[in-house]
């Protein structure tokens, strides 16, 4: 069955520190992968997506993600976190009507 | 419009009442989706439309939930005899098509509270 696992329910990092949010997926075909961010009281905003080609994908707000087929992972990274990055982050696989979301990782940023 | 628009943004209703939630997708997007998001969870699929027809409604939890998209643009999610367990954020999204690989774009959601 297709699924997405985000192992970390919440993560706390200091402002200026690097960030990595983990995502593992199970998908029968070539996966289309997405990361979304949801700020409190807001809808989901697309950060980046991977369809094919270069396995390192650049997104908005300085985020990037790396697709590793051998590990079935699509981890999200940012070299230096800002206080405004505090939000919930969702990994998703599939696209279109087949989009399946993980349960999310809540990011806390401390000064 | 520029993005997916949902109304109302917040709705408080009494148990047993009827509720309608409206979604206006991105112009030109033929696929429209409804998701439900409970506290601490990711979005869960409810139903999607391709054009005017409901192509997949397998996520609707029971027959109290119904959605329409009569002209292939705006959609309304209807909940009858609301229960406290229906309290959640109802997210609408749209995409250029329903196929795998199409990016879906979300509205800001309608927060429903049933008291």
Tab-separated table of C-alpha atoms in Angstrom:
chain	number	residue	atom	x	y	z
A	1	UNK	CA	0.000	0.000	0.000
A	2	UNK	CA	1.109	3.525	-0.676
A	3	UNK	CA	2.103	5.460	2.409
A	4	UNK	CA	4.179	8.313	3.722
A	5	UNK	CA	5.958	8.285	7.061
A	6	UNK	CA	7.312	11.319	8.835
A	7	UNK	CA	9.098	9.811	11.825
A	8	UNK	CA	9.423	13.013	13.834
A	9	UNK	CA	6.229	14.462	15.289
A	10	UNK	CA	8.037	17.622	16.304
A	11	UNK	CA	11.540	19.074	16.075
A	12	UNK	CA	13.099	22.057	17.822
A	13	UNK	CA	16.077	23.882	16.338
A	14	UNK	CA	17.831	27.092	17.210
A	15	UNK	CA	17.528	30.027	14.879
A	16	UNK	CA	20.443	29.955	12.452
A	17	UNK	CA	21.000	26.221	12.838
A	18	UNK	CA	20.558	23.737	10.026
A	19	UNK	CA	17.410	21.664	9.625
A	20	UNK	CA	16.562	18.256	8.231
A	21	UNK	CA	13.036	16.849	8.246
A	22	UNK	CA	12.689	13.198	7.407
A	23	UNK	CA	10.240	11.587	5.019
A	24	UNK	CA	9.995	7.975	3.929
A	25	UNK	CA	7.526	6.706	1.390
A	26	UNK	CA	6.119	3.504	0.013
A	27	UNK	CA	4.920	3.761	-3.567
A	28	UNK	CA	4.605	1.174	-6.286
A	29	UNK	CA	5.652	3.264	-9.250
A	30	UNK	CA	8.021	6.139	-9.853
A	31	UNK	CA	7.137	8.490	-7.059
A	32	UNK	CA	6.130	12.078	-7.435
A	33	UNK	CA	7.117	13.734	-4.177
A	34	UNK	CA	6.132	16.982	-2.548
A	35	UNK	CA	6.765	19.031	0.562
A	36	UNK	CA	4.152	21.446	1.839
A	37	UNK	CA	4.285	23.902	4.747
A	38	UNK	CA	1.324	24.957	6.864
A	39	UNK	CA	1.552	27.969	9.136
A	40	UNK	CA	-0.928	28.243	12.008
A	41	UNK	CA	-4.418	28.954	10.717
A	42	UNK	CA	-3.327	28.714	7.108
A	43	UNK	CA	-3.711	26.297	4.249
A	44	UNK	CA	-0.898	24.223	2.815
A	45	UNK	CA	1.695	25.967	0.679
A	46	UNK	CA	3.860	24.030	-1.756
A	47	UNK	CA	7.571	24.259	-0.924
A	48	UNK	CA	8.979	22.029	-3.626
A	49	UNK	CA	8.337	18.939	-5.702
A	50	UNK	CA	10.251	16.145	-7.359
A	51	UNK	CA	9.084	14.535	-10.563
A	52	UNK	CA	12.259	13.283	-12.248
A	53	UNK	CA	15.793	14.279	-13.128
A	54	UNK	CA	18.139	15.853	-10.625
A	55	UNK	CA	17.572	14.229	-7.254
A	56	UNK	CA	18.341	17.443	-5.380
A	57	UNK	CA	15.401	19.794	-5.681
A	58	UNK	CA	15.380	23.461	-4.792
A	59	UNK	CA	12.272	25.104	-3.432
A	60	UNK	CA	11.026	28.371	-2.069
A	61	UNK	CA	12.196	30.028	1.150
A	62	UNK	CA	15.661	28.480	0.873
A	63	UNK	CA	14.490	24.877	1.271
A	64	UNK	CA	15.811	21.904	-0.647
A	65	UNK	CA	15.067	18.196	-0.651
A	66	UNK	CA	16.956	15.154	-1.839
A	67	UNK	CA	15.316	12.097	-3.372
A	68	UNK	CA	17.100	8.857	-2.484
A	69	UNK	CA	15.468	5.922	-4.217
A	70	UNK	CA	17.609	3.330	-2.419
A	71	UNK	CA	16.364	4.630	0.940
A	72	UNK	CA	12.830	5.514	-0.181
A	73	UNK	CA	13.411	8.913	1.330
A	74	UNK	CA	12.786	12.511	0.436
A	75	UNK	CA	14.237	14.570	3.286
A	76	UNK	CA	13.761	18.319	3.492
A	77	UNK	CA	16.700	20.533	4.429
A	78	UNK	CA	17.527	24.131	5.105
A	79	UNK	CA	21.043	25.350	5.973
A	80	UNK	CA	19.969	28.160	8.318
A	81	UNK	CA	16.559	28.291	9.954
A	82	UNK	CA	14.712	31.548	10.551
A	83	UNK	CA	12.109	32.107	13.279
A	84	UNK	CA	9.474	32.507	10.559
A	85	UNK	CA	10.040	28.877	9.500
A	86	UNK	CA	8.179	27.671	12.582
A	87	UNK	CA	5.247	25.745	11.096
A	88	UNK	CA	3.996	22.256	10.279
A	89	UNK	CA	5.626	20.471	7.367
A	90	UNK	CA	3.957	17.760	5.330
A	91	UNK	CA	5.561	15.328	2.953
A	92	UNK	CA	3.321	13.914	0.226
A	93	UNK	CA	3.599	11.335	-2.538
A	94	UNK	CA	1.625	10.723	-5.690
A	95	UNK	CA	0.209	13.922	-7.008
A	96	UNK	CA	-3.255	14.536	-8.395
A	97	UNK	CA	-5.996	12.415	-6.929
A	98	UNK	CA	-3.426	9.919	-5.692
A	99	UNK	CA	-1.753	12.367	-3.310
A	100	UNK	CA	-1.119	10.845	0.103
A	101	UNK	CA	0.131	12.970	2.981
A	102	UNK	CA	2.250	12.161	5.965
A	103	UNK	CA	1.088	13.097	9.440
A	104	UNK	CA	3.381	16.116	9.519
A	105	UNK	CA	6.331	17.369	11.529
A	106	UNK	CA	5.898	20.431	13.703
A	107	UNK	CA	8.984	22.673	13.658
A	108	UNK	CA	9.721	24.883	16.640
A	109	UNK	CA	12.443	27.517	16.360
A	110	UNK	CA	14.111	28.852	19.483
A	111	UNK	CA	15.947	32.126	19.708
B	1	UNK	CA	-8.892	33.941	-9.052
B	2	UNK	CA	-5.251	33.846	-8.127
B	3	UNK	CA	-5.632	31.035	-5.625
B	4	UNK	CA	-8.126	28.602	-4.193
B	5	UNK	CA	-10.744	30.484	-2.221
B	6	UNK	CA	-12.808	28.935	0.565
B	7	UNK	CA	-15.741	30.300	2.510
B	8	UNK	CA	-16.514	30.559	5.320
B	9	UNK	CA	-13.092	30.606	6.926
B	10	UNK	CA	-14.675	29.699	10.255
B	11	UNK	CA	-18.011	28.112	11.089
B	12	UNK	CA	-19.443	27.216	14.461
B	13	UNK	CA	-22.622	25.186	14.362
B	14	UNK	CA	-24.754	23.208	16.737
B	15	UNK	CA	-24.886	19.453	16.689
B	16	UNK	CA	-27.533	18.238	14.291
B	17	UNK	CA	-27.457	21.286	12.027
B	18	UNK	CA	-26.734	21.385	8.303
B	19	UNK	CA	-23.567	23.040	6.986
B	20	UNK	CA	-22.334	24.074	3.557
B	21	UNK	CA	-18.708	24.864	2.769
B	22	UNK	CA	-17.819	26.537	-0.497
B	23	UNK	CA	-14.717	26.315	-2.666
B	24	UNK	CA	-13.703	28.382	-5.683
B	25	UNK	CA	-10.713	26.728	-7.404
B	26	UNK	CA	-7.921	28.281	-9.395
B	27	UNK	CA	-9.222	29.414	-12.758
B	28	UNK	CA	-8.727	26.770	-15.417
B	29	UNK	CA	-8.161	23.914	-12.977
B	30	UNK	CA	-10.384	21.009	-13.938
B	31	UNK	CA	-9.667	18.829	-10.911
B	32	UNK	CA	-10.985	19.819	-7.501
B	33	UNK	CA	-10.428	18.025	-4.204
B	34	UNK	CA	-11.811	18.093	-0.702
B	35	UNK	CA	-9.685	17.026	2.229
B	36	UNK	CA	-10.331	16.941	5.947
B	37	UNK	CA	-7.615	17.695	8.460
B	38	UNK	CA	-8.011	16.881	12.116
B	39	UNK	CA	-5.773	18.317	14.801
B	40	UNK	CA	-2.265	16.923	14.577
B	41	UNK	CA	-2.928	15.009	11.388
B	42	UNK	CA	-2.189	15.388	7.726
B	43	UNK	CA	-4.951	16.038	5.209
B	44	UNK	CA	-7.201	13.068	4.519
B	45	UNK	CA	-8.813	12.688	1.125
B	46	UNK	CA	-12.594	12.982	0.943
B	47	UNK	CA	-13.613	13.386	-2.689
B	48	UNK	CA	-12.388	14.701	-5.991
B	49	UNK	CA	-14.076	16.068	-9.075
B	50	UNK	CA	-12.936	16.035	-12.641
B	51	UNK	CA	-15.141	18.617	-14.264
B	52	UNK	CA	-18.679	18.342	-12.928
B	53	UNK	CA	-18.594	14.721	-11.903
B	54	UNK	CA	-17.377	13.201	-8.677
B	55	UNK	CA	-14.683	10.876	-9.963
B	56	UNK	CA	-13.820	9.385	-6.587
B	57	UNK	CA	-15.823	9.849	-3.391
B	58	UNK	CA	-14.301	6.932	-1.518
B	59	UNK	CA	-13.028	9.172	1.259
B	60	UNK	CA	-16.409	10.494	2.348
B	61	UNK	CA	-16.903	9.066	5.849
B	62	UNK	CA	-20.647	8.400	5.579
B	63	UNK	CA	-23.799	9.453	3.787
B	64	UNK	CA	-24.123	12.642	5.827
B	65	UNK	CA	-21.390	14.073	3.625
B	66	UNK	CA	-22.065	15.115	0.055
B	67	UNK	CA	-20.374	17.417	-2.445
B	68	UNK	CA	-21.387	18.970	-5.736
B	69	UNK	CA	-19.742	20.904	-8.522
B	70	UNK	CA	-22.626	21.655	-10.881
B	71	UNK	CA	-20.840	23.866	-13.403
B	72	UNK	CA	-17.368	22.435	-13.186
B	73	UNK	CA	-15.939	25.314	-11.194
B	74	UNK	CA	-17.211	26.174	-7.711
B	75	UNK	CA	-17.863	23.245	-5.387
B	76	UNK	CA	-19.908	22.925	-2.222
B	77	UNK	CA	-19.310	20.366	0.506
B	78	UNK	CA	-22.510	19.634	2.401
B	79	UNK	CA	-22.708	18.032	5.825
B	80	UNK	CA	-26.067	16.972	7.217
B	81	UNK	CA	-26.921	16.335	10.869
B	82	UNK	CA	-23.498	17.469	12.009
B	83	UNK	CA	-21.790	15.652	14.852
B	84	UNK	CA	-19.052	16.836	17.200
B	85	UNK	CA	-16.653	14.451	15.492
B	86	UNK	CA	-17.069	16.414	12.271
B	87	UNK	CA	-15.108	19.279	13.805
B	88	UNK	CA	-12.001	19.740	11.657
B	89	UNK	CA	-10.480	21.904	8.992
B	90	UNK	CA	-11.953	21.206	5.584
B	91	UNK	CA	-9.430	21.933	2.879
B	92	UNK	CA	-10.214	22.435	-0.764
B	93	UNK	CA	-7.558	22.079	-3.452
B	94	UNK	CA	-7.346	22.127	-7.209
B	95	UNK	CA	-5.002	21.070	-9.975
B	96	UNK	CA	-4.808	21.284	-13.738
B	97	UNK	CA	-5.695	17.605	-13.920
B	98	UNK	CA	-6.154	14.622	-11.629
B	99	UNK	CA	-3.294	12.497	-12.878
B	100	UNK	CA	-0.326	11.496	-10.791
B	101	UNK	CA	2.299	14.152	-10.887
B	102	UNK	CA	-0.102	17.058	-10.962
B	103	UNK	CA	0.618	19.467	-8.159
B	104	UNK	CA	-2.405	20.263	-6.022
B	105	UNK	CA	-2.834	23.765	-4.628
B	106	UNK	CA	-4.733	24.355	-1.424
B	107	UNK	CA	-7.027	27.006	-0.091
B	108	UNK	CA	-6.740	28.238	3.464
B	109	UNK	CA	-9.456	25.942	4.713
B	110	UNK	CA	-12.788	26.200	6.456
B	111	UNK	CA	-12.537	25.596	10.187
B	112	UNK	CA	-15.683	23.802	11.311
B	113	UNK	CA	-16.554	23.508	14.983
B	114	UNK	CA	-19.615	21.521	16.014
B	115	UNK	CA	-20.775	22.272	19.546
